[in-house]
Coordinates of C-alpha atoms in Angstrom, one line a residue:
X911 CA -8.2 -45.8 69.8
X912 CA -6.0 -43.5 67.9
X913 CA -6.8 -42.9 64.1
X914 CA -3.8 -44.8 62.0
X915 CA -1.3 -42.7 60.4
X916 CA -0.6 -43.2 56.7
X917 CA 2.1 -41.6 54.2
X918 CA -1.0 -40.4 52.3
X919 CA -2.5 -38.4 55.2
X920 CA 1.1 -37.0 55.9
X921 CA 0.9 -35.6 52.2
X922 CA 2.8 -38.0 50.1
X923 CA 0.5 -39.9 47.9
X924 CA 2.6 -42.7 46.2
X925 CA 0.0 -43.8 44.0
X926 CA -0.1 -40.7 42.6
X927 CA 3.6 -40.3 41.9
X928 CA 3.8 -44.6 40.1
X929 CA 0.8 -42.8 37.8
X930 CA 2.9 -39.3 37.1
X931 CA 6.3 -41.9 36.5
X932 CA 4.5 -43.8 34.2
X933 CA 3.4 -40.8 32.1
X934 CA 6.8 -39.5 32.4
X935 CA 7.9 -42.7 30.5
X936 CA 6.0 -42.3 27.6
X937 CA 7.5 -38.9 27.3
X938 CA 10.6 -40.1 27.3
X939 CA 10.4 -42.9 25.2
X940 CA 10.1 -39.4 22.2
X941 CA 13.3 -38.8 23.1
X942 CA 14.9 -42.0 22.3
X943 CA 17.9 -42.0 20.6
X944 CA 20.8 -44.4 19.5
X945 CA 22.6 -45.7 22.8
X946 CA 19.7 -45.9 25.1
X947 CA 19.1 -49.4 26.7
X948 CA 16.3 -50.0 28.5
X949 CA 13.8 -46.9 29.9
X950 CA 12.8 -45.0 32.9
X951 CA 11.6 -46.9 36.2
X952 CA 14.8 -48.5 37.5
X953 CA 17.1 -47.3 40.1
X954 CA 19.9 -45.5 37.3
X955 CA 19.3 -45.3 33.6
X956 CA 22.0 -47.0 31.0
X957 CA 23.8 -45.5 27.7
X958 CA 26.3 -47.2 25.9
X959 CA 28.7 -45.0 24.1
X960 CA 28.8 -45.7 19.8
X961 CA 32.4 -47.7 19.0
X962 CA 32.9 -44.9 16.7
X963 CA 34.4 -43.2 19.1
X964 CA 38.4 -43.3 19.0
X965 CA 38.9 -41.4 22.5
X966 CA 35.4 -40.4 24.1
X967 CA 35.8 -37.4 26.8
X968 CA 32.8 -37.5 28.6
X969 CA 31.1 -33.7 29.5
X970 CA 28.8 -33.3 32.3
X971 CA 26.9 -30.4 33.6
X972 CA 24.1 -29.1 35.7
X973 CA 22.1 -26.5 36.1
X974 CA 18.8 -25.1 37.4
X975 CA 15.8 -22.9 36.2
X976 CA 16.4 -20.5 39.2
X977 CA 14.6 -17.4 40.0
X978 CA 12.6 -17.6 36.7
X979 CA 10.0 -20.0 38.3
X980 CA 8.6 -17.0 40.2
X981 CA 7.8 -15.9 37.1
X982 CA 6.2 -19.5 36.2
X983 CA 4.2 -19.8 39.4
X984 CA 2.9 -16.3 39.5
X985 CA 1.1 -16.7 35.3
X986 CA 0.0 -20.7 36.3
X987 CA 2.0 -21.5 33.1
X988 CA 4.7 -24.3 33.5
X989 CA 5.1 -25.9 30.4
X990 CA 8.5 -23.3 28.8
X991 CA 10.6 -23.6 32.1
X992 CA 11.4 -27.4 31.2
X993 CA 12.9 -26.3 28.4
X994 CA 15.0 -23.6 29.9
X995 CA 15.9 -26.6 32.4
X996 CA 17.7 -28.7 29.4
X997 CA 18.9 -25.7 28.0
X998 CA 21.3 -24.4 30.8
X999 CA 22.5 -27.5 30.8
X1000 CA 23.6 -28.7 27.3
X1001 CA 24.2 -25.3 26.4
X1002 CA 26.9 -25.2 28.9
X1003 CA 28.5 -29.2 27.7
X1004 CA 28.5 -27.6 23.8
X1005 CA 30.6 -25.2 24.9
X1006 CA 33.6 -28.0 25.1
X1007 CA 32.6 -29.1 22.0
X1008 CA 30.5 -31.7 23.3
X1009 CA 26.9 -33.7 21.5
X1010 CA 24.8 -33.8 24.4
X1011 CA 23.9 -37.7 24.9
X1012 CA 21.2 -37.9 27.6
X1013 CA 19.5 -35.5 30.0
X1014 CA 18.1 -36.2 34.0
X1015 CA 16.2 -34.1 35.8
X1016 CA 15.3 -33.6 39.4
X1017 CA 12.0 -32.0 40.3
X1018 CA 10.9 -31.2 43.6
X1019 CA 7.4 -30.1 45.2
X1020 CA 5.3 -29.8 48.6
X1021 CA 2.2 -31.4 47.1
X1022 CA 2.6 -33.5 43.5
X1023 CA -0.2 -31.7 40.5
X1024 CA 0.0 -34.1 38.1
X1025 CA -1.2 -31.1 35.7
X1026 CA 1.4 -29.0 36.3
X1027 CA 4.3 -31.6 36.6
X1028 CA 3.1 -33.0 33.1
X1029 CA 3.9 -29.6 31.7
X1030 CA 7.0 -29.2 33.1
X1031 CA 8.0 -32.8 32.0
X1032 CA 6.5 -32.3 28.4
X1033 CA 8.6 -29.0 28.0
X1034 CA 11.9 -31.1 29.8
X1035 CA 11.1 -33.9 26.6
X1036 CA 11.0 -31.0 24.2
X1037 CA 14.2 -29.5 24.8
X1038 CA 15.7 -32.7 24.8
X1039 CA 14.3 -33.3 21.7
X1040 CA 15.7 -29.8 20.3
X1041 CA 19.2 -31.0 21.6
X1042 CA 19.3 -34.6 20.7
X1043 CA 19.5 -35.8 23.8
X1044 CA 17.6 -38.5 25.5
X1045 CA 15.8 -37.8 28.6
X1046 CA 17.5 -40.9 30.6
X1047 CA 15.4 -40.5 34.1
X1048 CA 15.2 -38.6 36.5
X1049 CA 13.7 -37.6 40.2
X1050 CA 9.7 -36.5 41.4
X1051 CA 10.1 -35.6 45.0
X1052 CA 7.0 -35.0 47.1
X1053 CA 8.0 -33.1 50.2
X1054 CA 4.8 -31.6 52.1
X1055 CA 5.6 -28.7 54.1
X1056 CA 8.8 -27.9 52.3
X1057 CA 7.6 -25.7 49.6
X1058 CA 5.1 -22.9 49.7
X1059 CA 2.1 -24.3 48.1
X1060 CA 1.9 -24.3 43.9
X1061 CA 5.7 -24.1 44.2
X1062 CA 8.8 -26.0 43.1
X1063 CA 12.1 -26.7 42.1
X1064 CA 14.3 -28.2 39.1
X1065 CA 17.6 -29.1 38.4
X1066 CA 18.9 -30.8 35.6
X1067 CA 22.1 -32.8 34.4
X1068 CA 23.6 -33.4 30.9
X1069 CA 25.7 -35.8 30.0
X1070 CA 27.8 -35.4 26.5
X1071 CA 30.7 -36.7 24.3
X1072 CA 33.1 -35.3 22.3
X1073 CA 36.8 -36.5 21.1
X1074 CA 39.7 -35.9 23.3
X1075 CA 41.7 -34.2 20.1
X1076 CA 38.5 -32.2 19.3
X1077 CA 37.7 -30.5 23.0
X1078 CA 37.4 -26.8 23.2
X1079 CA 38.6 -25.1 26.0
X1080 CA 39.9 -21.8 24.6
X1081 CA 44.0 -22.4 24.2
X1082 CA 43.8 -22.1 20.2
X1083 CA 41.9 -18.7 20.9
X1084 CA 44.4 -15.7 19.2
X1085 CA 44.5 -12.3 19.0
X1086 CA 42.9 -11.6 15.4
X1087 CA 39.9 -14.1 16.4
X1088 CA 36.6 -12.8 15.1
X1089 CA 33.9 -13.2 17.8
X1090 CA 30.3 -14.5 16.5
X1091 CA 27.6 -13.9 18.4
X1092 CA 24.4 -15.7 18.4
X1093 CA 20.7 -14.3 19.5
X1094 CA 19.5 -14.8 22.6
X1095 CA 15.7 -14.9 23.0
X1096 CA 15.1 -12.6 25.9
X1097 CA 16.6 -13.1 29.2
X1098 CA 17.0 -17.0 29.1
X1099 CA 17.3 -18.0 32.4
X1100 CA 19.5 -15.5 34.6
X1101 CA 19.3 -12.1 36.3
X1102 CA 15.3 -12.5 37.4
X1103 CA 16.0 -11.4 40.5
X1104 CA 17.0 -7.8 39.3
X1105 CA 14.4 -8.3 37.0
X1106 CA 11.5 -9.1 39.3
X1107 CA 12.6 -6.1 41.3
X1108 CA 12.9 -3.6 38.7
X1109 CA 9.6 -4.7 37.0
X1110 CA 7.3 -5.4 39.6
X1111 CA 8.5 -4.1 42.5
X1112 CA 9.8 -0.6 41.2
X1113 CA 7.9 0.0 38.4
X1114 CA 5.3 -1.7 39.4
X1115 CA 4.3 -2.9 36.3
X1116 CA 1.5 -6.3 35.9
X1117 CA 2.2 -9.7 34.9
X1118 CA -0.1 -9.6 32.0
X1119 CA 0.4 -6.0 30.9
X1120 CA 1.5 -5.1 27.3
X1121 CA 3.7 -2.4 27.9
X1122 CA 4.8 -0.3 25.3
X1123 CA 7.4 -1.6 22.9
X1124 CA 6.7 -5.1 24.0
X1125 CA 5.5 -7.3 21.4
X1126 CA 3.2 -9.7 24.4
X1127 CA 2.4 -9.4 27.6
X1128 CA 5.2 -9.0 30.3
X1129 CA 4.6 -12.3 31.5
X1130 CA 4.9 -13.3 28.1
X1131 CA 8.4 -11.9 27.7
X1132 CA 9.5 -12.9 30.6
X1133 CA 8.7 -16.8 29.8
X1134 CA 10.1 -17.0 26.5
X1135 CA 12.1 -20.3 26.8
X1136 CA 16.0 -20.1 26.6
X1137 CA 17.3 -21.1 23.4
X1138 CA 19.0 -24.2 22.6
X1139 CA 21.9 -23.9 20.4
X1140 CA 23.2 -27.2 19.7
X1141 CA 21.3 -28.1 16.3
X1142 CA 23.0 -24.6 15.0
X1143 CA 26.5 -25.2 16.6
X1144 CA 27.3 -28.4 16.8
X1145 CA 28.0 -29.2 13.1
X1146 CA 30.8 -26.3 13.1
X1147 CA 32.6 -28.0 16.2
X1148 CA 32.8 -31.3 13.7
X1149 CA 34.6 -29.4 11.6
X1150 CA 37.3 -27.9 13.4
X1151 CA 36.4 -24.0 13.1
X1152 CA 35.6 -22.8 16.3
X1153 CA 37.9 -22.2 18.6
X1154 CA 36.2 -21.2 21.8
X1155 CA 32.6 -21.2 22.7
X1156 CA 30.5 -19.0 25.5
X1157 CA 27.5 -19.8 27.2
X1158 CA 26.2 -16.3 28.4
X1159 CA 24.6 -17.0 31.3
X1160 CA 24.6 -15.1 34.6
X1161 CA 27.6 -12.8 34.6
X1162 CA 26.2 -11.5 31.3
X1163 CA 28.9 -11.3 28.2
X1164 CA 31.5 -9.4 31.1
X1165 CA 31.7 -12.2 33.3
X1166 CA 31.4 -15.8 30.9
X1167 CA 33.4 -14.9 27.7
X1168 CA 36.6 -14.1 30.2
X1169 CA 36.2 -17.3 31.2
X1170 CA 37.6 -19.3 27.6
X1171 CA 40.4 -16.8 26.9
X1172 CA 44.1 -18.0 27.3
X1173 CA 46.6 -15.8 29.1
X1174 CA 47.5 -12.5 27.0
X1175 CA 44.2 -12.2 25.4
X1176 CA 41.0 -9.9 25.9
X1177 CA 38.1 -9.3 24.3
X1178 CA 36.9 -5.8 22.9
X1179 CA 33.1 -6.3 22.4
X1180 CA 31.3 -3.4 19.9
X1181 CA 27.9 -3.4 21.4
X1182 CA 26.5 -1.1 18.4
X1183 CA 27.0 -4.8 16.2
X1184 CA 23.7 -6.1 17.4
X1185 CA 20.5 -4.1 19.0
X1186 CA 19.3 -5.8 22.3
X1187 CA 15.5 -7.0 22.5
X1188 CA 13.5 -4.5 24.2
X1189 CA 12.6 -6.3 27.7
X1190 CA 16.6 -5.2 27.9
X1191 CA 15.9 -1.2 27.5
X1192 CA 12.4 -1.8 29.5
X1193 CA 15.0 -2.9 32.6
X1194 CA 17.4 -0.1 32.0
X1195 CA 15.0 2.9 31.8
X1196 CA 12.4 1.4 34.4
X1197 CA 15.5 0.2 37.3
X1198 CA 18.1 2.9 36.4
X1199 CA 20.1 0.6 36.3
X1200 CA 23.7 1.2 34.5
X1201 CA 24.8 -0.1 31.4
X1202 CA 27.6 -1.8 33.1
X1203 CA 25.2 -3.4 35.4
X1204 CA 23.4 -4.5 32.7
X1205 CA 25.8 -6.0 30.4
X1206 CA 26.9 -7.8 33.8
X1207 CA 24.0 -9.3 34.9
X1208 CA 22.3 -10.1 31.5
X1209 CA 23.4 -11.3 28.1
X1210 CA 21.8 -8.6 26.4
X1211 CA 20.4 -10.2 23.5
X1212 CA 23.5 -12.1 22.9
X1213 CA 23.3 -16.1 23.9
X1214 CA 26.3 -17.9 22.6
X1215 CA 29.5 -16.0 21.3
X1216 CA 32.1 -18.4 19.2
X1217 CA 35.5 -17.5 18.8
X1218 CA 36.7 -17.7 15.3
X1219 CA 40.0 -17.6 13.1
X1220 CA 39.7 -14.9 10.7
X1221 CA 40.5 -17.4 7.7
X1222 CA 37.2 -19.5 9.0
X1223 CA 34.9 -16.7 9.9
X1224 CA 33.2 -16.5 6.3
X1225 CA 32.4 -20.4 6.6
X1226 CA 31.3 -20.1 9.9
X1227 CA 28.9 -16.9 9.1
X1228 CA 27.6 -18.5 6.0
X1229 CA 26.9 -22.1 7.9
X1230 CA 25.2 -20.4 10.5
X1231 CA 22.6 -18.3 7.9
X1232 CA 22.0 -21.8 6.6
X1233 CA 20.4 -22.7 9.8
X1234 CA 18.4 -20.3 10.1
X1235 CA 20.9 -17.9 12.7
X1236 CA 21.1 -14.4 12.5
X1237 CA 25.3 -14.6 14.1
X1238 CA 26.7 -10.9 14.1
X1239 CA 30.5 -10.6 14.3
X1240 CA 30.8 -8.4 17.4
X1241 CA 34.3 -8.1 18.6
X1242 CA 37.3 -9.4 18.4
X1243 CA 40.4 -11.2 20.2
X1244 CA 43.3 -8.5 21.1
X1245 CA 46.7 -8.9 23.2
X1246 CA 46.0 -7.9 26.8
X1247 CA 44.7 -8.8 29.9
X1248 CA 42.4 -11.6 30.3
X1249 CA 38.9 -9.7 30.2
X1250 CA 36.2 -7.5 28.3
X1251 CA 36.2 -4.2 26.7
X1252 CA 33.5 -2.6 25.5
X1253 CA 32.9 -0.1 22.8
X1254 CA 30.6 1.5 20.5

């Protein structure tokens, strides 16, 4: 008689996955915040929207970790690239102006390790956390024979509000704006394939290796979480003083800050304002790669760049200090073609 076949043997263990959703719950319930009804374990997750709202726009986006998990699997160490997961996302949605509401994530694997997945969730309920934002559900998928073993995937989704008269999408931007950059902490989540190739592959360096002029290992480095700007930001947009906001993501400064300027305006960026971490020269020297290359492929030390009227820069500067920024004006608005210039 032929042995029975069960979902288990075939790799799938659903008893496994009920115990890693109801740890996943109790994670989620420290995100909780105003507008949350109910928690995770049904088929969708609800949010009702606060009555204070005049005319609610609502702002989605989605993202993934990318290339960077190569980077995770090859240390063992899984518990930063949840954060880069919430990041990419409401980083992106603060960019119209928007207060990040609640976060979902999807997270995909050949074989489920509750270890590792509780890492990844812990650092998805600590960036949410970091935003504001409630972690409303999301998606464990166990797919044996689909990914290399030890591997996986994310993706994430935000969902935020802001007022229709208060969205920012660029048309207020004029020549005369003052640009504001913001810190990035390394290479967030972008440009890790160039990286990877550079760094291990040509150069040949080691995941744990200190190599000089690094303050930690490579690996290290390479992990440092991408940084979540809404705490920082999101009290300027109430106030009516920004009047553009990039994400720099892949693309580098060259490719995203184009992307919120009106017709007839470009951007001439002074890259001796600010001085790049040093994982940035490391991939220069090391790679060969060009300083155009560079400054299109990575954001070079510069996260989040806010586009300013001259009258509100001092505010916005000083507001920013208070929170514990370090923003460096570093360019400005000109009449042109839509696009970057770079000197200094």
């Amino acid at each position: 008689m032929n042995q029975r076949i069960t979902y288990k043997g075939s790799g799938v263990d659903i008893e496994a996955g009920n115990k890693f959703a109801r740890r996943i719950s109790g994670l989620a319930r420290t995100t909780r915040r105003a507008g949350v009804l109910g928690g995770i374990g049904g088929f969708g997750g609800l949010f009702a929207l606060s009555k204070a709202h005049k005319e609610p726009v609502l702002v989605a986006g989605t993202d993934g970790v990318g290339t960077k998990l190569k980077i995770a699997f090859a240390a063992g160490r899984h518990d930063t690239v949840g954060i880069d997961l919430v990041a990419m996302c409401v980083n992106d949605i603060l960019t119209l102006g928007a207060e990040p509401l609640f976060f979902l994530d999807y997270f995909a694997t050949g074989r489920l390790d509750r270890r590792t997945g509780a890492a990844i969730i812990k650092g998805i309920a600590a960036g949410c956390r970091q935003a504001g934002c409630a972690l409303l559900g999301g998606e464990t998928a166990e797919m044996p024979s689909f990914y290399p073993e030890g591997e996986y995937d994310l993706a994430g989704f935000a969902v935020g509000v802001v007022e229709r008269k208060k969205i920012i999408d660029g048309r207020k931007i004029r020549p005369g704006h003052v640009l504001v950059g913001l810190p990035s902490s390394g290479l967030h989540s972008n440009g890790y394939s160039l990286a990877r190739k550079v760094l291990f592959d040509a150069a040949g360096f080691a995941f744990d290796e200190r190599v000089p002029g690094l303050s930690k290992p490579l690996g290290d480095v390479l992990l440092a979480p991408t940084r979540i700007y809404v705490p920082s930001v999101l009290p300027l947009v109430r106030h009516d003083v920004i009047h553009g906001i990039a994400h720099i993501t892949g693309g580098g400064i060259t490719g995203n800050l184009p992307r919120i300027l009106p017709p007839g305006c470009g951007a001439v960026i002074d890259r001796s304002a600010w001085t790049p971490q040093p994982i940035f020269r490391l991939i220069e020297e090391s790679g060969v790669v060009s300083r155009t290359e560079m400054f299109r492929v990575f954001n070079m030390g510069i996260g989040l760049i806010l586009a300013v009227p001259p009258r509100s820069a001092p505010l916005v500067l000083d507001e920013l200090k208070r929170m514990r920024e370090r923003p460096r004006v570093i360019g400005e608005i000109v009449r042109g073609r839509r696009g970057v210039r770079y000197a200094g």
